[in-house]
PDB file of C-alpha atoms in Angstrom:
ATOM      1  CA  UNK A   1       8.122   0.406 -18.078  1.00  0.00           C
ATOM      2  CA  UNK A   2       7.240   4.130 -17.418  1.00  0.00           C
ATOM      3  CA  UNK A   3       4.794   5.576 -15.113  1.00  0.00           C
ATOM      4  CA  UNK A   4       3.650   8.528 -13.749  1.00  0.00           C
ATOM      5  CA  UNK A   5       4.749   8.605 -10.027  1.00  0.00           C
ATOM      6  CA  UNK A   6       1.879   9.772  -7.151  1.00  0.00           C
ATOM      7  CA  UNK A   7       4.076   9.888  -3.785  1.00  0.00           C
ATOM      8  CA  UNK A   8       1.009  11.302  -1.706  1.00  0.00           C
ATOM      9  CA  UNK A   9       1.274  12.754   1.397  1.00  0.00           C
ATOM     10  CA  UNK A  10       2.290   9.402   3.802  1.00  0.00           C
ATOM     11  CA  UNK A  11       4.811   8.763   1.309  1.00  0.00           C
ATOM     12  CA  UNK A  12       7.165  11.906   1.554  1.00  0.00           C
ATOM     13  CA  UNK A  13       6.407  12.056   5.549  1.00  0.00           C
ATOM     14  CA  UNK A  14       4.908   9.306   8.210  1.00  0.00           C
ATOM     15  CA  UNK A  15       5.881   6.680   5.006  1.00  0.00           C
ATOM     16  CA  UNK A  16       9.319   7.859   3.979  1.00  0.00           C
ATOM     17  CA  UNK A  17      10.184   4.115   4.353  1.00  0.00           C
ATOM     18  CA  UNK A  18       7.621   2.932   1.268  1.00  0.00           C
ATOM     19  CA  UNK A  19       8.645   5.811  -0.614  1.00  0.00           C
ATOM     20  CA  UNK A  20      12.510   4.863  -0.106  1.00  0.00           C
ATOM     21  CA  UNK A  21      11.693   1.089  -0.781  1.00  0.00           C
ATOM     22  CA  UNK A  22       9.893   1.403  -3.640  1.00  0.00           C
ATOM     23  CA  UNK A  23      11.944   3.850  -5.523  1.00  0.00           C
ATOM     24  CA  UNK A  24      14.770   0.995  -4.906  1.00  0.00           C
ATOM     25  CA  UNK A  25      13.149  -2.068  -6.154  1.00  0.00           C
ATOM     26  CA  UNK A  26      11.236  -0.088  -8.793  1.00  0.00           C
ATOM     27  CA  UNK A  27      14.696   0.727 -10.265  1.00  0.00           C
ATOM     28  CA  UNK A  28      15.955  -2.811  -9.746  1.00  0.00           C
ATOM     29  CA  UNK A  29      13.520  -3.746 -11.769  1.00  0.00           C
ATOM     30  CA  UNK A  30      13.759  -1.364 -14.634  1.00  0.00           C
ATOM     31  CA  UNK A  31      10.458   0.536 -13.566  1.00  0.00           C
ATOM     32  CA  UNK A  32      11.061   4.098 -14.204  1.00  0.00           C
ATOM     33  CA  UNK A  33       8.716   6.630 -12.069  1.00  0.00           C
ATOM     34  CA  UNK A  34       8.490  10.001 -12.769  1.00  0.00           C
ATOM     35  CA  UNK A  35       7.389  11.881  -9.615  1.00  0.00           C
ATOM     36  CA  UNK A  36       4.146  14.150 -10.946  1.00  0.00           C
ATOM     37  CA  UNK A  37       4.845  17.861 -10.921  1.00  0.00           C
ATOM     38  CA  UNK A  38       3.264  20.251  -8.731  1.00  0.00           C
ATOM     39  CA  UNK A  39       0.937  17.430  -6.977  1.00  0.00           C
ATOM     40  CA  UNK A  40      -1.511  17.917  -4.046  1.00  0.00           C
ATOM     41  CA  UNK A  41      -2.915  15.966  -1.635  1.00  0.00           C
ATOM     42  CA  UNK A  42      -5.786  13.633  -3.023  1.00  0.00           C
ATOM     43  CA  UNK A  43      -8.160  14.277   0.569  1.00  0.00           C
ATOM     44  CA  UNK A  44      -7.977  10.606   1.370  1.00  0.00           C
ATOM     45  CA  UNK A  45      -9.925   9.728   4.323  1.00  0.00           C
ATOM     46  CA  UNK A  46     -11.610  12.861   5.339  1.00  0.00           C
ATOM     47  CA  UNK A  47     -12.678  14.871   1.903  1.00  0.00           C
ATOM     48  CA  UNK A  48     -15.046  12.026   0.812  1.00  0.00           C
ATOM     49  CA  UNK A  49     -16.588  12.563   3.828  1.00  0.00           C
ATOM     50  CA  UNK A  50     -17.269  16.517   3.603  1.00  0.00           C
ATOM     51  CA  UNK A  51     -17.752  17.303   0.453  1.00  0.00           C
ATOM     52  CA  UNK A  52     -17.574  15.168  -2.526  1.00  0.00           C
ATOM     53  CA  UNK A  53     -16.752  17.839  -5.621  1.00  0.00           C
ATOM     54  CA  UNK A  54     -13.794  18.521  -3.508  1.00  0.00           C
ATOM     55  CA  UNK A  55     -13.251  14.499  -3.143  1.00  0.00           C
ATOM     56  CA  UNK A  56     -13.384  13.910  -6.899  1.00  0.00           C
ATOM     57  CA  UNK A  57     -11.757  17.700  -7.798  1.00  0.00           C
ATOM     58  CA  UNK A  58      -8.524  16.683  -5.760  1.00  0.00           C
ATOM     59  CA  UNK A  59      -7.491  13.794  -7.135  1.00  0.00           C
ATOM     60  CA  UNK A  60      -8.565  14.214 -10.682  1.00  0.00           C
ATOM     61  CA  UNK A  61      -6.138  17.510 -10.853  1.00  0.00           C
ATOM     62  CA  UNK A  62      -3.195  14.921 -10.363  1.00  0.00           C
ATOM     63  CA  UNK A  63      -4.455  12.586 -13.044  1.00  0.00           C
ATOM     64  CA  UNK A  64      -4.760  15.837 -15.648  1.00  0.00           C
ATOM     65  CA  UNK A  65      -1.074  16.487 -15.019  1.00  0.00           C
ATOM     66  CA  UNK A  66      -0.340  13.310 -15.415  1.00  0.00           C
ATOM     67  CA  UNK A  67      -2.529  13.187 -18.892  1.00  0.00           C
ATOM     68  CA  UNK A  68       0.043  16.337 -19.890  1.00  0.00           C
ATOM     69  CA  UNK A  69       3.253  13.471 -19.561  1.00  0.00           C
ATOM     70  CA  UNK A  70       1.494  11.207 -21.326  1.00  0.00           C
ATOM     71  CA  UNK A  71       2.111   8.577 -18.668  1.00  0.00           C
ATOM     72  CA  UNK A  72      -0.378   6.248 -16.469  1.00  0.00           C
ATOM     73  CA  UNK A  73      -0.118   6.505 -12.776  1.00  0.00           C
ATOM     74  CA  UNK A  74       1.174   4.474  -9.850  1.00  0.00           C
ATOM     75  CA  UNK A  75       0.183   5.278  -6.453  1.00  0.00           C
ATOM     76  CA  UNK A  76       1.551   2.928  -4.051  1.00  0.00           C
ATOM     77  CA  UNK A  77      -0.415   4.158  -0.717  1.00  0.00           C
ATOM     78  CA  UNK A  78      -4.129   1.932  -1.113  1.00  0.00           C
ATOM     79  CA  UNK A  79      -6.147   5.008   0.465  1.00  0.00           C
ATOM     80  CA  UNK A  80      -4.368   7.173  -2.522  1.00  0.00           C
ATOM     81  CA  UNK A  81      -4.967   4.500  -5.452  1.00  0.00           C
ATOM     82  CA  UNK A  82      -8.311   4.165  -4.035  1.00  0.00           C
ATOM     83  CA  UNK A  83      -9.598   7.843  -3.999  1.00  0.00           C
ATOM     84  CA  UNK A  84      -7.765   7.917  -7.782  1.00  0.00           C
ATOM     85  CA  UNK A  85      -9.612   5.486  -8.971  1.00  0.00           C
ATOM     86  CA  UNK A  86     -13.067   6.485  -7.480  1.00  0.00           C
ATOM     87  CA  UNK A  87     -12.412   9.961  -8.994  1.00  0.00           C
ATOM     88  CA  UNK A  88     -11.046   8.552 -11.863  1.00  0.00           C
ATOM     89  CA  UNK A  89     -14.540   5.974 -12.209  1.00  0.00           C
ATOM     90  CA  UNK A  90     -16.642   8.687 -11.443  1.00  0.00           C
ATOM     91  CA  UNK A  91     -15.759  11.277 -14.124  1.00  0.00           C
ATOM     92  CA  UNK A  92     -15.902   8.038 -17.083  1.00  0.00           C
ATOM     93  CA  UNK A  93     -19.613   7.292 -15.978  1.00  0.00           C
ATOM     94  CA  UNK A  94     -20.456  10.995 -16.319  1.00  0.00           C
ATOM     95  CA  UNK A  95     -19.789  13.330 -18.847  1.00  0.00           C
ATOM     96  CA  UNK A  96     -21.197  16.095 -17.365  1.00  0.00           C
ATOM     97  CA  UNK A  97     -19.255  15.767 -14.019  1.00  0.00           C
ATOM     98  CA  UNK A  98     -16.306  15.095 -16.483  1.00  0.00           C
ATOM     99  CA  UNK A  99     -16.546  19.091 -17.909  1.00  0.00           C
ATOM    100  CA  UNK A 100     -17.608  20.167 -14.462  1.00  0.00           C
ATOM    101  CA  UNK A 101     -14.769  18.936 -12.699  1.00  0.00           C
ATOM    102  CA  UNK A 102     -12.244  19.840 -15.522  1.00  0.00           C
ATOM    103  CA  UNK A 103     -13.400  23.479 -15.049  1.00  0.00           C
ATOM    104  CA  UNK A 104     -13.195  23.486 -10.944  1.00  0.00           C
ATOM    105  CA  UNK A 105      -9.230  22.404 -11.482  1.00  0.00           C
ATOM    106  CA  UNK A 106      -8.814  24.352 -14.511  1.00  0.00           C
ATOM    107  CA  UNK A 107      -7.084  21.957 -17.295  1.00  0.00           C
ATOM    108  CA  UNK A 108      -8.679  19.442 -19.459  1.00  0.00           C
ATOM    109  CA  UNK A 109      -9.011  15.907 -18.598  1.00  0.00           C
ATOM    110  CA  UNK A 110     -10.311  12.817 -21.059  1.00  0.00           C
ATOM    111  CA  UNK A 111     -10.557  10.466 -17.947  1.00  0.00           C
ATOM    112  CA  UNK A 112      -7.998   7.777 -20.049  1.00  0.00           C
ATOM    113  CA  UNK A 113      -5.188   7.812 -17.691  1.00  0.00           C
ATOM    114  CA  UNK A 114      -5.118   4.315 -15.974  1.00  0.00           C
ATOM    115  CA  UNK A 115      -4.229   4.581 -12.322  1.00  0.00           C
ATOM    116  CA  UNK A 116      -2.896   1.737 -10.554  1.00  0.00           C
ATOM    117  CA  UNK A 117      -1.571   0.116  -7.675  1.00  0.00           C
ATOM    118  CA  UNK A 118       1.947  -0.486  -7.022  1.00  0.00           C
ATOM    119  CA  UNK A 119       1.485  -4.389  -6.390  1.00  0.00           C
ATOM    120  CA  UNK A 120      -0.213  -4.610  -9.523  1.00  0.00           C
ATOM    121  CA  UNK A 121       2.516  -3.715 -11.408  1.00  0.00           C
ATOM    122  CA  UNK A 122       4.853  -6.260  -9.661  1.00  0.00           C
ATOM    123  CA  UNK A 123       2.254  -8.664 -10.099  1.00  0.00           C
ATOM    124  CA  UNK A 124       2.111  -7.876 -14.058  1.00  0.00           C
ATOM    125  CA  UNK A 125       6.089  -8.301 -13.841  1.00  0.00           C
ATOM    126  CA  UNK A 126       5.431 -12.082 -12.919  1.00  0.00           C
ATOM    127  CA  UNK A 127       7.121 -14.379  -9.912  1.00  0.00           C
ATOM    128  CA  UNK A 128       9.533 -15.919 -12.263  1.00  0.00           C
ATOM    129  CA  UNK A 129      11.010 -12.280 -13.086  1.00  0.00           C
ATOM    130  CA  UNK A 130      10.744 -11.358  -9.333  1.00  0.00           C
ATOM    131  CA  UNK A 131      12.682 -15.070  -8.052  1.00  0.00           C
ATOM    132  CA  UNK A 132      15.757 -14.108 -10.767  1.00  0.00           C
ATOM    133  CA  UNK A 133      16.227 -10.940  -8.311  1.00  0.00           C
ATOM    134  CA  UNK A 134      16.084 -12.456  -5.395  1.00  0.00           C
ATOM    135  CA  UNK A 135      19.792 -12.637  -3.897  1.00  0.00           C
ATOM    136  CA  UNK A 136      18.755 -13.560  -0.292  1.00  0.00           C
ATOM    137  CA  UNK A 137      15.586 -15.623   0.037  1.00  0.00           C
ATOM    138  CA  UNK A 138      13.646 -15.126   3.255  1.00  0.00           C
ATOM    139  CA  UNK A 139      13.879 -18.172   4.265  1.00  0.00           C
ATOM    140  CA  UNK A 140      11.955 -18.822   8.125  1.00  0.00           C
ATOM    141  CA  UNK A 141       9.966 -15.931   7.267  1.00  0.00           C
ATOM    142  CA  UNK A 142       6.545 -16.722   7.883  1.00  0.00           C
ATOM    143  CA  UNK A 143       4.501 -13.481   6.943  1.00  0.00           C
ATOM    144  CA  UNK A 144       0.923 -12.727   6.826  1.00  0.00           C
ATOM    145  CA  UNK A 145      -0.055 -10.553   4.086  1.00  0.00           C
ATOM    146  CA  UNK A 146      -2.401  -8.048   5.083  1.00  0.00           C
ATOM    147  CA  UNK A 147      -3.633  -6.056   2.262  1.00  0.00           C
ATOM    148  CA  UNK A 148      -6.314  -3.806   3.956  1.00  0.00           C
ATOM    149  CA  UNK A 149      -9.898  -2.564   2.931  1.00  0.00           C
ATOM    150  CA  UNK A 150      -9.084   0.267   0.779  1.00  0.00           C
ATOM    151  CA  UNK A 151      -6.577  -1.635  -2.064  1.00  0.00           C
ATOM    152  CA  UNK A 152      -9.160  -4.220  -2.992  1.00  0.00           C
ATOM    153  CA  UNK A 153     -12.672  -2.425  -2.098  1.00  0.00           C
ATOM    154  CA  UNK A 154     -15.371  -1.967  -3.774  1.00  0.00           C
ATOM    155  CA  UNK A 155     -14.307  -4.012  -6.273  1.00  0.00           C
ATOM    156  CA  UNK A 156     -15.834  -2.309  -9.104  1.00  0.00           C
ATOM    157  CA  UNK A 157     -13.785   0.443  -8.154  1.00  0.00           C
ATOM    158  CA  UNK A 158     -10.301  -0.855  -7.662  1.00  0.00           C
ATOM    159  CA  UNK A 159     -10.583  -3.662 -10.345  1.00  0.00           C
ATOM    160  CA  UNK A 160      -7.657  -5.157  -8.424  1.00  0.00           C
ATOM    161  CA  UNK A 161      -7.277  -8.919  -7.066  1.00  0.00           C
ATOM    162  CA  UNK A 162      -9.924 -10.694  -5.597  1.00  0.00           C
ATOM    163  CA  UNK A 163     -12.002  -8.804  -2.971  1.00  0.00           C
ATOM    164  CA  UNK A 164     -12.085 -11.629  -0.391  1.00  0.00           C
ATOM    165  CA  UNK A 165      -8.943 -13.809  -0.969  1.00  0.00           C
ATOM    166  CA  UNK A 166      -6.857 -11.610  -2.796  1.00  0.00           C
ATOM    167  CA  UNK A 167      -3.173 -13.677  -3.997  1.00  0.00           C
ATOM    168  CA  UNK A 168      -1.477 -10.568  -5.638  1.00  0.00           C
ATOM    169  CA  UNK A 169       0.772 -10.517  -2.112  1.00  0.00           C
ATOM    170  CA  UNK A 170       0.649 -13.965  -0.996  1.00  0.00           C
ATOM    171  CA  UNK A 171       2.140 -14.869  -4.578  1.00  0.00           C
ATOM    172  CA  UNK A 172       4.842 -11.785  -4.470  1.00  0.00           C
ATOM    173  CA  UNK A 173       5.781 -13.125  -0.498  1.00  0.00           C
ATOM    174  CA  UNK A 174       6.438 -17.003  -1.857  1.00  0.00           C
ATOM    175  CA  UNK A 175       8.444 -15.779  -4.879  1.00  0.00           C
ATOM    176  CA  UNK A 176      10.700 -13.589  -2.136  1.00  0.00           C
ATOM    177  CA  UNK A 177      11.228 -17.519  -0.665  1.00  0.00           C
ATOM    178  CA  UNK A 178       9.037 -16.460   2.493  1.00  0.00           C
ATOM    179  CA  UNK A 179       5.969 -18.608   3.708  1.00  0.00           C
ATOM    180  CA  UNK A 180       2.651 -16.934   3.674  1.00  0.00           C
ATOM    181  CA  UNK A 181       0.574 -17.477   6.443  1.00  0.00           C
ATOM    182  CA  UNK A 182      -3.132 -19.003   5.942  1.00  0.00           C
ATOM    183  CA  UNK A 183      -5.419 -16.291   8.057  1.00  0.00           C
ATOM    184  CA  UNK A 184      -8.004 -15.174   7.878  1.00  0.00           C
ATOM    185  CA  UNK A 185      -7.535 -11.338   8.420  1.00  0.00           C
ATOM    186  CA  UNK A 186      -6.210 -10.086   5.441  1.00  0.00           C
ATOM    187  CA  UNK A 187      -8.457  -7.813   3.972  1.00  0.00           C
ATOM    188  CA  UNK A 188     -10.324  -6.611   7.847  1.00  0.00           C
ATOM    189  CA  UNK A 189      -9.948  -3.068   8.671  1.00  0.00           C
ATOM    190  CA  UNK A 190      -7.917  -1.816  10.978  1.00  0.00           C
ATOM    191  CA  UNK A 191     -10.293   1.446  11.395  1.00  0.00           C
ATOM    192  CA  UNK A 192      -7.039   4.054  10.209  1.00  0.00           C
ATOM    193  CA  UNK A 193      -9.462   6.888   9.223  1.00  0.00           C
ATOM    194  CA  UNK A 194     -10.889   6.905  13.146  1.00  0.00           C
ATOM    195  CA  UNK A 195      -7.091   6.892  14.543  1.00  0.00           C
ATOM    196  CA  UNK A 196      -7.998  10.547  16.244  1.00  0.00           C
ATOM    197  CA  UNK A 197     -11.639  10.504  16.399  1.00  0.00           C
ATOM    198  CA  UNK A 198     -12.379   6.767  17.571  1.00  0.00           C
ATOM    199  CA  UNK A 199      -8.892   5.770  19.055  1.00  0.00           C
ATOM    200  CA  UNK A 200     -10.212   2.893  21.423  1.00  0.00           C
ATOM    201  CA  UNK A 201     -12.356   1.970  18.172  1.00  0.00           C
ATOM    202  CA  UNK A 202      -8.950   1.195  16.163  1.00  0.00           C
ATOM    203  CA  UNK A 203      -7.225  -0.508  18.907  1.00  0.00           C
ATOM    204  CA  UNK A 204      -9.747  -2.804  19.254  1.00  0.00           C
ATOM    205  CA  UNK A 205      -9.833  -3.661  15.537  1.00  0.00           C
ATOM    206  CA  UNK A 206      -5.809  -3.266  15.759  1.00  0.00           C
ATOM    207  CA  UNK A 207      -5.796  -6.424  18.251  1.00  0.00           C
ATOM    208  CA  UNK A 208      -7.853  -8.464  16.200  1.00  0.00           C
ATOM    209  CA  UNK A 209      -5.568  -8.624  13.350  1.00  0.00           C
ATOM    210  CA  UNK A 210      -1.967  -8.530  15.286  1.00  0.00           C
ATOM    211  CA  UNK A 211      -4.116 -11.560  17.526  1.00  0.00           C
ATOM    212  CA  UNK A 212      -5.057 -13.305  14.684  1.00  0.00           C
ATOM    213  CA  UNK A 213      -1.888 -13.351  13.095  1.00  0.00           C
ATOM    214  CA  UNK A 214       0.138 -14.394  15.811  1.00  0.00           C
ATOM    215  CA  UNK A 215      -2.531 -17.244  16.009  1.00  0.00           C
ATOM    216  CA  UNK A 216      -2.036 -18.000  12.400  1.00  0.00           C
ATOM    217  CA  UNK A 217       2.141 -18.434  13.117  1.00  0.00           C
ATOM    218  CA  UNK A 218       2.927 -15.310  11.466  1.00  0.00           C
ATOM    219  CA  UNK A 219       6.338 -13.651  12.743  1.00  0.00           C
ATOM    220  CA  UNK A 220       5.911 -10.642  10.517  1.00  0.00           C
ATOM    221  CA  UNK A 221       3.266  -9.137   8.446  1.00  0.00           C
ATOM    222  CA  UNK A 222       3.539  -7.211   5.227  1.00  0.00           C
ATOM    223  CA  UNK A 223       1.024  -4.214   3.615  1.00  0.00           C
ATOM    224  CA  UNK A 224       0.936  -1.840   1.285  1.00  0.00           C
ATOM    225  CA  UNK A 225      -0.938   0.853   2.886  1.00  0.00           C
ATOM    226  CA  UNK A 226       1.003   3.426   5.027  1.00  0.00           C
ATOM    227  CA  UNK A 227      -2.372   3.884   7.361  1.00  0.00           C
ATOM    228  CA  UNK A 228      -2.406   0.465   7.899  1.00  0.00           C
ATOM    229  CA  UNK A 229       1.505   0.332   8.457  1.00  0.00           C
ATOM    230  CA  UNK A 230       1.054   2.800  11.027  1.00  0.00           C
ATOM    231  CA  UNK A 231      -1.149   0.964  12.894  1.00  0.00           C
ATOM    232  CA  UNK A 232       0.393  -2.326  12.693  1.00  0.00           C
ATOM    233  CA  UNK A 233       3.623  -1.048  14.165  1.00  0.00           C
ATOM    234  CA  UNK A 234       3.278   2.328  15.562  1.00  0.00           C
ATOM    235  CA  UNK A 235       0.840   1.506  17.741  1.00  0.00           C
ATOM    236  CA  UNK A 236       1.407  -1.854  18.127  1.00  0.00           C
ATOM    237  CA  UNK A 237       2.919  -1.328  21.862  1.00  0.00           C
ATOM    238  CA  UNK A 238      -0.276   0.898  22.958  1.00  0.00           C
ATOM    239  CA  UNK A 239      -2.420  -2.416  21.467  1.00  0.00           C
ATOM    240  CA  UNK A 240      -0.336  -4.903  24.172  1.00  0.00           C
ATOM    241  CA  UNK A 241      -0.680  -2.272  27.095  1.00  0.00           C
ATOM    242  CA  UNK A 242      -4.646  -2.433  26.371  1.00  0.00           C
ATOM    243  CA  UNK A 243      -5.062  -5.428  26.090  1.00  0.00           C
ATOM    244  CA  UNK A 244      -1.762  -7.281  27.734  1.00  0.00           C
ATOM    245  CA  UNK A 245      -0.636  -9.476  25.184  1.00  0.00           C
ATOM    246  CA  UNK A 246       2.591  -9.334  23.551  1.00  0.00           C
ATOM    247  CA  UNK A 247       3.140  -9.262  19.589  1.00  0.00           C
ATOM    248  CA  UNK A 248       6.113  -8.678  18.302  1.00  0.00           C
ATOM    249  CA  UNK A 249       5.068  -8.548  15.100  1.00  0.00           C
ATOM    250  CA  UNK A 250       7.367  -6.474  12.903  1.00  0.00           C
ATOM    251  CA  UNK A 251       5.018  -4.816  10.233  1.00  0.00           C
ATOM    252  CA  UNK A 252       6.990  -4.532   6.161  1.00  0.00           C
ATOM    253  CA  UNK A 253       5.650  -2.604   3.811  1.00  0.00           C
ATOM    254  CA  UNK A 254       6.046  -5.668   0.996  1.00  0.00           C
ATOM    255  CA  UNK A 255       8.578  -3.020  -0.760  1.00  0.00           C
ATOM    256  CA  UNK A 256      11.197  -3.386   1.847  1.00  0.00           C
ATOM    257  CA  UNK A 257      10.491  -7.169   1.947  1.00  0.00           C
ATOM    258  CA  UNK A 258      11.422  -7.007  -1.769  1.00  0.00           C
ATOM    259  CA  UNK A 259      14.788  -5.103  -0.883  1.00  0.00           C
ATOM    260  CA  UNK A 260      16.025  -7.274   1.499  1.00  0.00           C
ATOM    261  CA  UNK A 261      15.659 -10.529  -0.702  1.00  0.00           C
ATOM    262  CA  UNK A 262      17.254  -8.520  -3.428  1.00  0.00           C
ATOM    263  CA  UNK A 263      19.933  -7.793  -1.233  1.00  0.00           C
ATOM    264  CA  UNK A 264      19.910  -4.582  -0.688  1.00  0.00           C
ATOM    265  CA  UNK A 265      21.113  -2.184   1.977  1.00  0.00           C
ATOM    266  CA  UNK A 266      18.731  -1.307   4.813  1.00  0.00           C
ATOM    267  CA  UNK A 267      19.265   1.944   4.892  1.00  0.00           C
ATOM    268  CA  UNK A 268      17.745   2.202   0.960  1.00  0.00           C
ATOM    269  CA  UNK A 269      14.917   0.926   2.391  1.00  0.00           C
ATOM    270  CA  UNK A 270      14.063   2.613   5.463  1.00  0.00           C
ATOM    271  CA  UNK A 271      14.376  -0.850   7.830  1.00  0.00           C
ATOM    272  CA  UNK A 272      15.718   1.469  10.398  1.00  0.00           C
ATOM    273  CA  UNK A 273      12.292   3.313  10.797  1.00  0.00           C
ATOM    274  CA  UNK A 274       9.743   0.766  11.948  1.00  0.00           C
ATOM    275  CA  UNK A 275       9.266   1.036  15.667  1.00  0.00           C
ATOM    276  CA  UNK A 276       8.944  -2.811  16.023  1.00  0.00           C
ATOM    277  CA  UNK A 277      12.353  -3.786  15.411  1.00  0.00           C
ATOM    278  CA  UNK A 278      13.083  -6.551  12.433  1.00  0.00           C
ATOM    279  CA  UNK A 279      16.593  -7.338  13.601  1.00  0.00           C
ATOM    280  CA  UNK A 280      15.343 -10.694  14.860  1.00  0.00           C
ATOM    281  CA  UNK A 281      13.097 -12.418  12.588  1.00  0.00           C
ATOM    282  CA  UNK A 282      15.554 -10.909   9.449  1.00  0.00           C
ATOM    283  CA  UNK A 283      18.332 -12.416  11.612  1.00  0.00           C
ATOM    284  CA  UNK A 284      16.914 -15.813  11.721  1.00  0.00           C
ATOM    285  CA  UNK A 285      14.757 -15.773   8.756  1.00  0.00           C
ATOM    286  CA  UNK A 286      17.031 -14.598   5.817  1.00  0.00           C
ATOM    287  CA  UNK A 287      19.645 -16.698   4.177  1.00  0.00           C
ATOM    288  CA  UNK A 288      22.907 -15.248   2.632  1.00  0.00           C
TER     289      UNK A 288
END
């Protein structure tokens, strides 16, 4: 299996940690990704909002190189597969916008190139191939899989799980020998694009889901959007200062969740940067 690789922006900077994890399990599993050439930003969460040649324009440049290497795309941050794909729907409905936009980046695009989330991939590999990695099950892990807004919505965008129960996770978290939590949070927004603008906004909507999932039993959560990560775990201790209740709740990108029951070394998977610390629940929770 050969893709073309999309790192975005989170992934070589706030989300060195997914891009470290996936690049580890991706190879343990014979998925080769070849980082696109000369890539820029896709405007995820602001250029939609501003100016929406510029919002289609962006991403649909990357997908044109990525026509040149012949290769479909992965982009394992959900804001980034989810601006891909709405450029990438856009263009196929339209002809016209198709030759418009190919001559505002300069380089021809046919609008074939499939673009795709990480987690589908994995989930196209299959549970049975993903249990004959797993070296260290995580056992007494009871994780709540929180897959966001932007990875499964609008669903005749993303064409990816189902929009209100998605399983894609939940069956990629039982396979790793983890119990999923029941909740039912896992698709609620946690308000990332308002982090500056509407801080108080996203802590609010922050508490809910770390709330919720402590209800639910969970002792970790895992995502796949660096935005959401962020939020989960970066400013998880400014969430219990406002509102005085105590989480704990380390936040794994699923990636590094996959490392660790393949038995891999934390530092290949950027454990050591999440603010929450794991060391507990991996201590109790992980056999071998």
């Amino acid at each position: 299996m050969r893709y073309a690789y999309y790192p975005g922006c989170s992934l070589h900077s706030t989300a060195r940690d997914y891009n470290l994890s996936t690049l580890a399990v991706c190879k343990q599993l014979g998925i080769e990704l070849v980082e696109i050439p000369d890539w820029n930003c896709c405007g995820a969460t602001s250029a939609h909002a501003l100016n929406r040649d510029l919002s289609i324009a962006l991403p649909l440049r990357n997908l044109a190189i990525a026509e040149t290497m012949g290769l479909d795309v992965i982009a394992p941050c959900a804001a980034c597969f989810n601006r891909m794909k709405s450029s990438n729907v856009a263009v196929n409905e339209n002809p016209e916008l198709l030759a418009r936009m190919s001559d505002l980046i300069g380089m021809p695009y046919s609008g074939k190139i499939k673009v795709l989330p990480l987690l589908a991939v994995i989930n196209e590999i299959g549970t049975e191939t993903i249990r004959e990695h797993v070296k260290r099950p995580l056992e007494n892990l009871k994780v709540a899989p929180y897959y966001g807004c932007l990875l499964v919505r609008p669903p005749e965008t993303t064409e990816f799980d189902d929009p209100e129960d998605p399983q894609s996770l939940d069956n990629l978290i039982t396979a790793l020998g983890a119990e999923v939590v029941n909740w039912p949070y896992k698709t609620e927004c946690c308000g990332a694009g308002l982090s500056i603008s509407k801080t108080e906004v996203v802590l609010k909507l922050t508490h809910d889901i770390l709330s919720m999932a402590k209800r639910a039993g969970a002792n970790c959560l895992a995502t796949a959007c660096p935005l959401c990560q962020s939020n989960l775990d970066l400013r998880q201790s400014d969430v219990e200062k406002a509102y005085g209740e105590k989480y704990g709740l380390p936040a794994f990108y699923f990636t590094q969740l996959m490392g660790i029951a393949f038995g891999l070394p934390g530092a290949s998977l950027g454990l050591d940067k999440l603010m929450v610390s794991p060391e507990q629940v991996l201590t109790t929770g992980v056999r071998g």
